[in-house]
PDB file of C-alpha atoms in Angstrom:
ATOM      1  CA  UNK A  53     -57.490  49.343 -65.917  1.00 96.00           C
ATOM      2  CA  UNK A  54     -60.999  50.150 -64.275  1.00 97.00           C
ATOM      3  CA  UNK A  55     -64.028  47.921 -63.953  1.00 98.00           C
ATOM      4  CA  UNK A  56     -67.272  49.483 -64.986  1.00 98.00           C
ATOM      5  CA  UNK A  57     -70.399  46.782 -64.802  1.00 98.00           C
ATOM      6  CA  UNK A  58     -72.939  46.652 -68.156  1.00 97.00           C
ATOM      7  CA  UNK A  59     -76.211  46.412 -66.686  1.00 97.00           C
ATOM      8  CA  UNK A  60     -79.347  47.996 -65.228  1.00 97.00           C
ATOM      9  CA  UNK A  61     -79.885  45.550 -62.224  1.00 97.00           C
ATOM     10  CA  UNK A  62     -79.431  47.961 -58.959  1.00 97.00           C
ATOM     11  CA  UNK A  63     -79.177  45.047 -56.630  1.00 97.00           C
ATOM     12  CA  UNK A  64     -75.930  43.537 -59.393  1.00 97.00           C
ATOM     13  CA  UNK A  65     -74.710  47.198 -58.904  1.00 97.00           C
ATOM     14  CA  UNK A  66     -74.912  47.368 -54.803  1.00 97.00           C
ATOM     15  CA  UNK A  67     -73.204  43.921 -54.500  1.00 97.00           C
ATOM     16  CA  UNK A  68     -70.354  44.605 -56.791  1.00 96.00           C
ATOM     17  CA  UNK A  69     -70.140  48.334 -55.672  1.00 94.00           C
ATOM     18  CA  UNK A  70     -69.630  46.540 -52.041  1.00 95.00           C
ATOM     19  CA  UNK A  71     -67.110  44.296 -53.115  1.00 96.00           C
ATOM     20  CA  UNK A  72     -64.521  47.381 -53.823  1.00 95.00           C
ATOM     21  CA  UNK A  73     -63.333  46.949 -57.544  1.00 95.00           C
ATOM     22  CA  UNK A  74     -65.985  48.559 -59.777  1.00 96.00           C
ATOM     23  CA  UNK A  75     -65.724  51.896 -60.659  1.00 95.00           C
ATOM     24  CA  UNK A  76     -68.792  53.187 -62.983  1.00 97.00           C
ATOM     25  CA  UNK A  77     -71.358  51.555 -64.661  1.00 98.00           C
ATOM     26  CA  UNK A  78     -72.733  51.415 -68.265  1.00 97.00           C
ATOM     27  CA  UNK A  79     -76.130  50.955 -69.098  1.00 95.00           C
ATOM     28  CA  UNK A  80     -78.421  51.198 -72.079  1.00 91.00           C
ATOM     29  CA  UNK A  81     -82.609  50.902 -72.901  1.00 90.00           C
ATOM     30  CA  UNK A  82     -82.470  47.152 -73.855  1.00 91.00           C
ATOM     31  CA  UNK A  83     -80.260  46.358 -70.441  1.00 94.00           C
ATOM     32  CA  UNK A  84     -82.916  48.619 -68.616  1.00 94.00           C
ATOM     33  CA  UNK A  85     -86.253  47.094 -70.070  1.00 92.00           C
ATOM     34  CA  UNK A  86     -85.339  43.412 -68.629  1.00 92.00           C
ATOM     35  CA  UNK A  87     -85.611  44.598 -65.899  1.00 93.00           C
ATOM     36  CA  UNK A  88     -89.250  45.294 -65.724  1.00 91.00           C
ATOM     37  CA  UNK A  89     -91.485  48.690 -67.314  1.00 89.00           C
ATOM     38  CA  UNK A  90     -89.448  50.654 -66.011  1.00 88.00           C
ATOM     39  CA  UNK A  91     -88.747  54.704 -66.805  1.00 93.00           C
ATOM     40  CA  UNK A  92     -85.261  54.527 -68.507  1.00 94.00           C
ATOM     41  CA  UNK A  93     -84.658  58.207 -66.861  1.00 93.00           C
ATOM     42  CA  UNK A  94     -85.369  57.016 -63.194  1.00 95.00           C
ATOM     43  CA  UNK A  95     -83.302  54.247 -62.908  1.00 96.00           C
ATOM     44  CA  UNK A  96     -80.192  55.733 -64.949  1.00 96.00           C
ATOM     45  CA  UNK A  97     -80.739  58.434 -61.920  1.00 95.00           C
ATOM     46  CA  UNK A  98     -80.558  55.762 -59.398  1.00 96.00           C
ATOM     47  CA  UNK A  99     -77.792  54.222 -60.871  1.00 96.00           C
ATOM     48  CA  UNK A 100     -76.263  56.882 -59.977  1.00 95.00           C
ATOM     49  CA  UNK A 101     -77.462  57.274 -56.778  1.00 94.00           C
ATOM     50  CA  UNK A 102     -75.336  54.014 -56.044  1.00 95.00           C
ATOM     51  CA  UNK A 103     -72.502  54.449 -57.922  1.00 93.00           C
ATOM     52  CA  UNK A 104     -69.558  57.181 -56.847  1.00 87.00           C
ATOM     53  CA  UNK A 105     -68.131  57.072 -60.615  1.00 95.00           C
ATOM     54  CA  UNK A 106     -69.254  57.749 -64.442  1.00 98.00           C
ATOM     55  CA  UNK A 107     -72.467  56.436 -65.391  1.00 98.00           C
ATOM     56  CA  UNK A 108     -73.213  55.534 -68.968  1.00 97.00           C
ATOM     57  CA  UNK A 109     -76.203  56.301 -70.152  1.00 96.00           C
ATOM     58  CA  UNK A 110     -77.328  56.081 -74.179  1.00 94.00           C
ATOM     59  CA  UNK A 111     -79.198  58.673 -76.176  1.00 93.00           C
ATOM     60  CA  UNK A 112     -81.474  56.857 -78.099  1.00 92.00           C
ATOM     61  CA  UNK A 113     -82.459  59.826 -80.829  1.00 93.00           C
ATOM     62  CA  UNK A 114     -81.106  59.875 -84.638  1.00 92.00           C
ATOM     63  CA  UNK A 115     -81.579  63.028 -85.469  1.00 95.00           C
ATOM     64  CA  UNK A 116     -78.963  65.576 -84.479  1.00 94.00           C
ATOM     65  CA  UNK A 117     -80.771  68.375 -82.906  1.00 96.00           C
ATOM     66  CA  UNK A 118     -83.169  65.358 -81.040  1.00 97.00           C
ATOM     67  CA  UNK A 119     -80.151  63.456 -79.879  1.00 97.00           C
ATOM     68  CA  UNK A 120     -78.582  66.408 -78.608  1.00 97.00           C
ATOM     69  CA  UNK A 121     -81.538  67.593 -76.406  1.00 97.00           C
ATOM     70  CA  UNK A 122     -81.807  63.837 -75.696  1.00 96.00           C
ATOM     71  CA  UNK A 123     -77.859  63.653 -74.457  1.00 97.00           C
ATOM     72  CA  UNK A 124     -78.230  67.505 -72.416  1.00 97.00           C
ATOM     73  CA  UNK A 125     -81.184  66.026 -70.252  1.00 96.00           C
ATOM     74  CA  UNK A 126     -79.824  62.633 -69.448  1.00 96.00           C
ATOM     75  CA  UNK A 127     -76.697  64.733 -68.193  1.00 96.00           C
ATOM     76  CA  UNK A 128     -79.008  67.020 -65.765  1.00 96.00           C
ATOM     77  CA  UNK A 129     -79.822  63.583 -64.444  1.00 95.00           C
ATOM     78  CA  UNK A 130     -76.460  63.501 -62.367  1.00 96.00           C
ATOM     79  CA  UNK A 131     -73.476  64.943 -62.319  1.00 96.00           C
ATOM     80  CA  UNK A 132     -71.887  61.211 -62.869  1.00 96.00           C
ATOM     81  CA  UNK A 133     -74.092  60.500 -66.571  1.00 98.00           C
ATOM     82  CA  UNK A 134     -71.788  60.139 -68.892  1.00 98.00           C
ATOM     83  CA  UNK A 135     -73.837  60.277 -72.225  1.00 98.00           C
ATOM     84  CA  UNK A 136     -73.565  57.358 -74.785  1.00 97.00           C
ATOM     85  CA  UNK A 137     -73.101  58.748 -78.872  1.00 98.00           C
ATOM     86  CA  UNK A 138     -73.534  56.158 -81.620  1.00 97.00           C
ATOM     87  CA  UNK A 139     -70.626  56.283 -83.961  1.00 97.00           C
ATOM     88  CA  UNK A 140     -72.186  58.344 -86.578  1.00 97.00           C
ATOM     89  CA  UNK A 141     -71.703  61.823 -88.830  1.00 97.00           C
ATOM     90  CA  UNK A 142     -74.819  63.253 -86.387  1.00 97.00           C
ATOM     91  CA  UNK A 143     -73.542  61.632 -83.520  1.00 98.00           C
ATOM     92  CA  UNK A 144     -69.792  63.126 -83.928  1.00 98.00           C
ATOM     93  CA  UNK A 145     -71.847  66.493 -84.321  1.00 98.00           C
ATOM     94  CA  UNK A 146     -73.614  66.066 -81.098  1.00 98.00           C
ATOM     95  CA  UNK A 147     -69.782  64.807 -79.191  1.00 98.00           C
ATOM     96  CA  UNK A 148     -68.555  68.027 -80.627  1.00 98.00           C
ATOM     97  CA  UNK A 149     -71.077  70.291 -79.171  1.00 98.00           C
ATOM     98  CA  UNK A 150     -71.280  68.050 -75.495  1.00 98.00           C
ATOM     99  CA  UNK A 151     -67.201  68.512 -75.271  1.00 97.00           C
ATOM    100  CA  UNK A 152     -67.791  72.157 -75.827  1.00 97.00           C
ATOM    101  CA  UNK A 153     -70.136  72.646 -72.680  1.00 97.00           C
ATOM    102  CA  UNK A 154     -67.770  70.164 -70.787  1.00 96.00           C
ATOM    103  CA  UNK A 155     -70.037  67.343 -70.658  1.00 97.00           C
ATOM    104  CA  UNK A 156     -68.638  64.011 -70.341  1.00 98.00           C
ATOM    105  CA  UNK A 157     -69.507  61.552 -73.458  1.00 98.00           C
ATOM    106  CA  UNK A 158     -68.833  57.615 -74.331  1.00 98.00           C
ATOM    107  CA  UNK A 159     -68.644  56.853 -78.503  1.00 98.00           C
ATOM    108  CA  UNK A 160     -70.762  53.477 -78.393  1.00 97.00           C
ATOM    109  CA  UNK A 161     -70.748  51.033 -81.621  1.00 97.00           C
ATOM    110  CA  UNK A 162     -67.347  51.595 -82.659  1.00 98.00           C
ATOM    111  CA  UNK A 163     -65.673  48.859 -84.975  1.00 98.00           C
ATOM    112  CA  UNK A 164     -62.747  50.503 -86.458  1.00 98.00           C
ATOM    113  CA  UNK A 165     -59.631  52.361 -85.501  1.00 98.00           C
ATOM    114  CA  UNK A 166     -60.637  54.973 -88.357  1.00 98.00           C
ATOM    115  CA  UNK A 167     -64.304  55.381 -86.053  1.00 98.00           C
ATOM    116  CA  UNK A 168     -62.636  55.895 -83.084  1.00 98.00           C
ATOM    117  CA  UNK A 169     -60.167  58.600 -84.553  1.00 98.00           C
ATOM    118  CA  UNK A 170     -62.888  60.457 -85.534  1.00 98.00           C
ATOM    119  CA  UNK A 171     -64.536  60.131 -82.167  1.00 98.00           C
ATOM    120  CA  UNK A 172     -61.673  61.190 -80.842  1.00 98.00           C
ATOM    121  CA  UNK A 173     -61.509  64.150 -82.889  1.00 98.00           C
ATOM    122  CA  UNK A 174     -65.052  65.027 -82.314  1.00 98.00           C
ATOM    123  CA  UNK A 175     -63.779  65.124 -78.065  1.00 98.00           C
ATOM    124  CA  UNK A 176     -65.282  62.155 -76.965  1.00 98.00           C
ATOM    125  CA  UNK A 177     -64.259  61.250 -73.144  1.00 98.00           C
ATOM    126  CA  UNK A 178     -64.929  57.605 -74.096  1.00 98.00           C
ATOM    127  CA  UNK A 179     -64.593  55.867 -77.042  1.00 98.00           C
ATOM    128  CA  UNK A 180     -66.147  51.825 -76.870  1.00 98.00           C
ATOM    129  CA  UNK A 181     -64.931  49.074 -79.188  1.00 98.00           C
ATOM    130  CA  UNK A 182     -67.408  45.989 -78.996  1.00 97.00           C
ATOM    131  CA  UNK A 183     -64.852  42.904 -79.143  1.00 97.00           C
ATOM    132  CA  UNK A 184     -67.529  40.546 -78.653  1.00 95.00           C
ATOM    133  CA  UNK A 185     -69.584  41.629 -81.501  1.00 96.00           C
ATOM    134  CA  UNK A 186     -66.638  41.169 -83.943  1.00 96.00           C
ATOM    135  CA  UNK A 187     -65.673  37.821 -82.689  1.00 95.00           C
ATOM    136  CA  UNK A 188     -69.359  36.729 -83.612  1.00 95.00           C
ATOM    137  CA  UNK A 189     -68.244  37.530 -87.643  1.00 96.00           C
ATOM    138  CA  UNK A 190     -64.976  36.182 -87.147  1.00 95.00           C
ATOM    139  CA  UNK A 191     -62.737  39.543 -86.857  1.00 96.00           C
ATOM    140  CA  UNK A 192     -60.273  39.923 -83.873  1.00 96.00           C
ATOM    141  CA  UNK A 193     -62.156  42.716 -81.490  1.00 96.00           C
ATOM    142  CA  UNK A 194     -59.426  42.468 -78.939  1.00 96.00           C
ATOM    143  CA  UNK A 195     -56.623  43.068 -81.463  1.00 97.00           C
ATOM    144  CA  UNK A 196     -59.173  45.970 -82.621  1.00 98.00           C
ATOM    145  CA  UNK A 197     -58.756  47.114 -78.772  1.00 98.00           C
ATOM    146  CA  UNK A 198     -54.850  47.541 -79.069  1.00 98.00           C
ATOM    147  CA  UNK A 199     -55.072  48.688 -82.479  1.00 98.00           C
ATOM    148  CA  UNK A 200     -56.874  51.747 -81.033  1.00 98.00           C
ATOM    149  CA  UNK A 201     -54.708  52.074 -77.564  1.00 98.00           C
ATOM    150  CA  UNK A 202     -51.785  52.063 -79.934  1.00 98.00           C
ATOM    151  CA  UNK A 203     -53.119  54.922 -82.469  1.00 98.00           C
ATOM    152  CA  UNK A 204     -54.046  57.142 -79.898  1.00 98.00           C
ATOM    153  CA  UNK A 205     -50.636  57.114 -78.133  1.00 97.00           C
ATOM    154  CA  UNK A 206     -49.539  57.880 -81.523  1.00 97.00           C
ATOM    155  CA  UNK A 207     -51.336  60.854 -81.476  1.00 96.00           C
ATOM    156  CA  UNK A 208     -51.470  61.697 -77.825  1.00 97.00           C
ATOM    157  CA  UNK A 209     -54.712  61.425 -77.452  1.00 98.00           C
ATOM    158  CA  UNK A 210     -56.718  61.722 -74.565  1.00 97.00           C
ATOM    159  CA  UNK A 211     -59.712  60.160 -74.592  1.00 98.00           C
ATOM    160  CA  UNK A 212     -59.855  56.562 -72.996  1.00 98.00           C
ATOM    161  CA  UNK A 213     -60.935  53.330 -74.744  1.00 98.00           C
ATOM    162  CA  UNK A 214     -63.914  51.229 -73.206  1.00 98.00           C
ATOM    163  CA  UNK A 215     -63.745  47.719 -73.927  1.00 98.00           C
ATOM    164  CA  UNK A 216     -67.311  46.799 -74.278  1.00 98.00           C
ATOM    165  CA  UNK A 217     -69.146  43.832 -75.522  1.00 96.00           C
ATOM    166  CA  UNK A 218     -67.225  41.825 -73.485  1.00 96.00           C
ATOM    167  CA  UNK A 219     -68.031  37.796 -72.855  1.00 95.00           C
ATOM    168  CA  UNK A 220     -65.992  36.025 -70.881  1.00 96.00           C
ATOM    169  CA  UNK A 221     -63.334  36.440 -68.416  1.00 96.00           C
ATOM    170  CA  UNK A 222     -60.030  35.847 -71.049  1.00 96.00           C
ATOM    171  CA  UNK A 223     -61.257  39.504 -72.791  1.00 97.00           C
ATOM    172  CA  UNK A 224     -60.773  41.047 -69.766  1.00 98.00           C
ATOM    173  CA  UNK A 225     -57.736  40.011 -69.208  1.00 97.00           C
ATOM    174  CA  UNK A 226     -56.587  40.041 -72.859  1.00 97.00           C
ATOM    175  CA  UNK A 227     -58.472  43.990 -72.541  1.00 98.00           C
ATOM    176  CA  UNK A 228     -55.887  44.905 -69.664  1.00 98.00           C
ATOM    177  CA  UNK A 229     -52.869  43.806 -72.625  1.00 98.00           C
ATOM    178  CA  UNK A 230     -53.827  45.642 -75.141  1.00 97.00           C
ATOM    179  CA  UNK A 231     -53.897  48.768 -73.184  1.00 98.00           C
ATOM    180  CA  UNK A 232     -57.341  49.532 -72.106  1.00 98.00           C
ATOM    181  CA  UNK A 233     -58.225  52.569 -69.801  1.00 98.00           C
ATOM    182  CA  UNK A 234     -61.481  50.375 -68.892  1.00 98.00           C
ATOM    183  CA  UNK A 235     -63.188  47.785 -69.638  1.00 98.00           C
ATOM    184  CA  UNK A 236     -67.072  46.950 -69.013  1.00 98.00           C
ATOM    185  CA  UNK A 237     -68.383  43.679 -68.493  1.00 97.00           C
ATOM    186  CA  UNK A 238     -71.677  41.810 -67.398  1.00 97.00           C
ATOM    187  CA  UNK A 239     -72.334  41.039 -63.372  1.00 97.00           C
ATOM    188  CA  UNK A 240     -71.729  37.302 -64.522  1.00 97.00           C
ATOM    189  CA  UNK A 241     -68.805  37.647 -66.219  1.00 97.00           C
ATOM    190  CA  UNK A 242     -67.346  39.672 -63.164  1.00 98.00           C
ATOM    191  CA  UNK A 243     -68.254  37.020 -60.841  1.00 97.00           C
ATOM    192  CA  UNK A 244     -66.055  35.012 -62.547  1.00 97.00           C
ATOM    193  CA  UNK A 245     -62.751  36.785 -62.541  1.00 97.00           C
ATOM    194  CA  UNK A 246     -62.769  36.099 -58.576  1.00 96.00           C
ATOM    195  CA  UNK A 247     -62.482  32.765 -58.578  1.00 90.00           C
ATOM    196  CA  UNK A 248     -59.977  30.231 -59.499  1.00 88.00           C
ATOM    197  CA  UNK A 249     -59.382  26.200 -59.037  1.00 83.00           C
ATOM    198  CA  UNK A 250     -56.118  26.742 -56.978  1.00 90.00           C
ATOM    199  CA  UNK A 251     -57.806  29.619 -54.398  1.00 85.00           C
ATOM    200  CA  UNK A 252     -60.539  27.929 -53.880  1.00 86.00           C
ATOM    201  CA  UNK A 253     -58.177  24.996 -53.129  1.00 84.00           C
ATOM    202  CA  UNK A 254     -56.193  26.712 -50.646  1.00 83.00           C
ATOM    203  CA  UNK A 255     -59.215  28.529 -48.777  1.00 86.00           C
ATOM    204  CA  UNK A 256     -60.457  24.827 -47.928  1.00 82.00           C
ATOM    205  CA  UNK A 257     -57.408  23.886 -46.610  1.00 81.00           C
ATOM    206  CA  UNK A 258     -56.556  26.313 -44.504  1.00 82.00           C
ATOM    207  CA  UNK A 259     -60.498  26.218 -42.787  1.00 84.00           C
ATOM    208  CA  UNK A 260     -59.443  22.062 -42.219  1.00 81.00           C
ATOM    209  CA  UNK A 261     -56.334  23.005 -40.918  1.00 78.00           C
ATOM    210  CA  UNK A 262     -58.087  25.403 -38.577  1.00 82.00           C
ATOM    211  CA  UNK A 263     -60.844  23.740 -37.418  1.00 82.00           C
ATOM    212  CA  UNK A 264     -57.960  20.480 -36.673  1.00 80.00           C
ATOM    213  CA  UNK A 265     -55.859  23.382 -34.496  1.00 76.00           C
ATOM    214  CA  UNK A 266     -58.876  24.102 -32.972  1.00 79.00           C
ATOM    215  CA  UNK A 267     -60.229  20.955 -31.992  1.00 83.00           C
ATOM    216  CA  UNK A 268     -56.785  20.214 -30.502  1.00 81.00           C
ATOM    217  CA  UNK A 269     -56.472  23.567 -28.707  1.00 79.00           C
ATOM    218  CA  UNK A 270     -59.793  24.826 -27.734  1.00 70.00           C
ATOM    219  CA  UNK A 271     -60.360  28.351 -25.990  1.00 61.00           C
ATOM    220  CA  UNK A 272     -56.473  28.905 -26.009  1.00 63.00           C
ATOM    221  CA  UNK A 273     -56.921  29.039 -30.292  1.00 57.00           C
TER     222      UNK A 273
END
């Protein structure tokens, strides 16, 4: 499973790009305006400036013939854009016509197998359940995950599911399970999946055991 990083923060994206395990990022207007007035265009651009993988980036338009100029710029940005759909009969539409000139695309808002079927059919690249969003109402979004993994290896399908909305570090894991191609998941949230009681544990024990060798052997440590 790859690690793609939901956010707009380019110092979040440097550090974890650094650290080895993250391989595209998603982003969106509302992640980009916390971070200041900023131009949504310019910093999905230097995004991917810093990332060597797909980029994410959401077409904000309704319209069908607006989103689809919308989703044809943002791709000129970089070659690495991916460009974000919303799950609806425009947006399929607009996935249809983007697969056709070979441009990468991610299905965002999905809640159903049935929605992602259709995205699939439309030749999405990426389609994104949002498991945190239906564990706020009380449905199971990871089990909607593996629902989906398991319908398109029904059908041989190729495009990859995105676990997105993700909170906390037992959906990733419980992601990789069901089946996910990736999954993408807050700076915070991946700062967690590093660390664990029992490693931390053992890293302080072996620096006491060192620094005892040492004091006991000096230069010839």
């Amino acid at each position: 499973m790859r690690f793609f990083l939901d956010t707009a923060n380019l110092e979040e994206i440097r550090e974890a790009a650094a650290w080895g395990v993250v391989d595209g990022v998603t982003t969106n207007p509302s992640l980009v305006a916390k971070e200041g007035d900023l131009s949504f265009r310019e910093r999905v651009k230097a995004i991917a400036d810093i990332v060597d993988g797909p980029v994410s980036a959401e077409a904000v338009s309704l319209e069908g013939e607006a989103m689809l100029r919308e989703a044809r710029e943002l791709a000129l940005l970089s070659p690495h854009v991916v460009v974000k759909i919303p799950m609806t009969p425009e947006g399929m539409g607009v996935v249809r016509a983007l697969s056709r000139e070979g441009r990468a695309t991610n299905v965002t808002l999905v809640f159903s197998v049935n929605q992602a079927l259709l995205a699939a059919a439309a030749g999405a690249t990426y389609v994104s359940p949002f498991v945190g969003r239906l564990d706020d109402i009380g449905q199971d979004g990871m089990g909607l995950v593996g629902e989906i993994v398991s319908a398109f290896r029904a059908g041989a399908v190729t495009t990859r599911v995105l676990a997105a909305s993700v909170r906390h570090p037992r959906h990733v894991a419980e992601a990789a399970l069901a089946g996910a191609d990736v999954v993408t998941l807050p700076f915070k949230v991946l700062k967690q999946l590093f660390h664990h009681p029992l490693t931390e544990k053992g890293i302080a024990s072996f620096v006491a055991d060192w620094e005892i060798y040492r004091s006991r052997h000096g230069d010839r440590a």
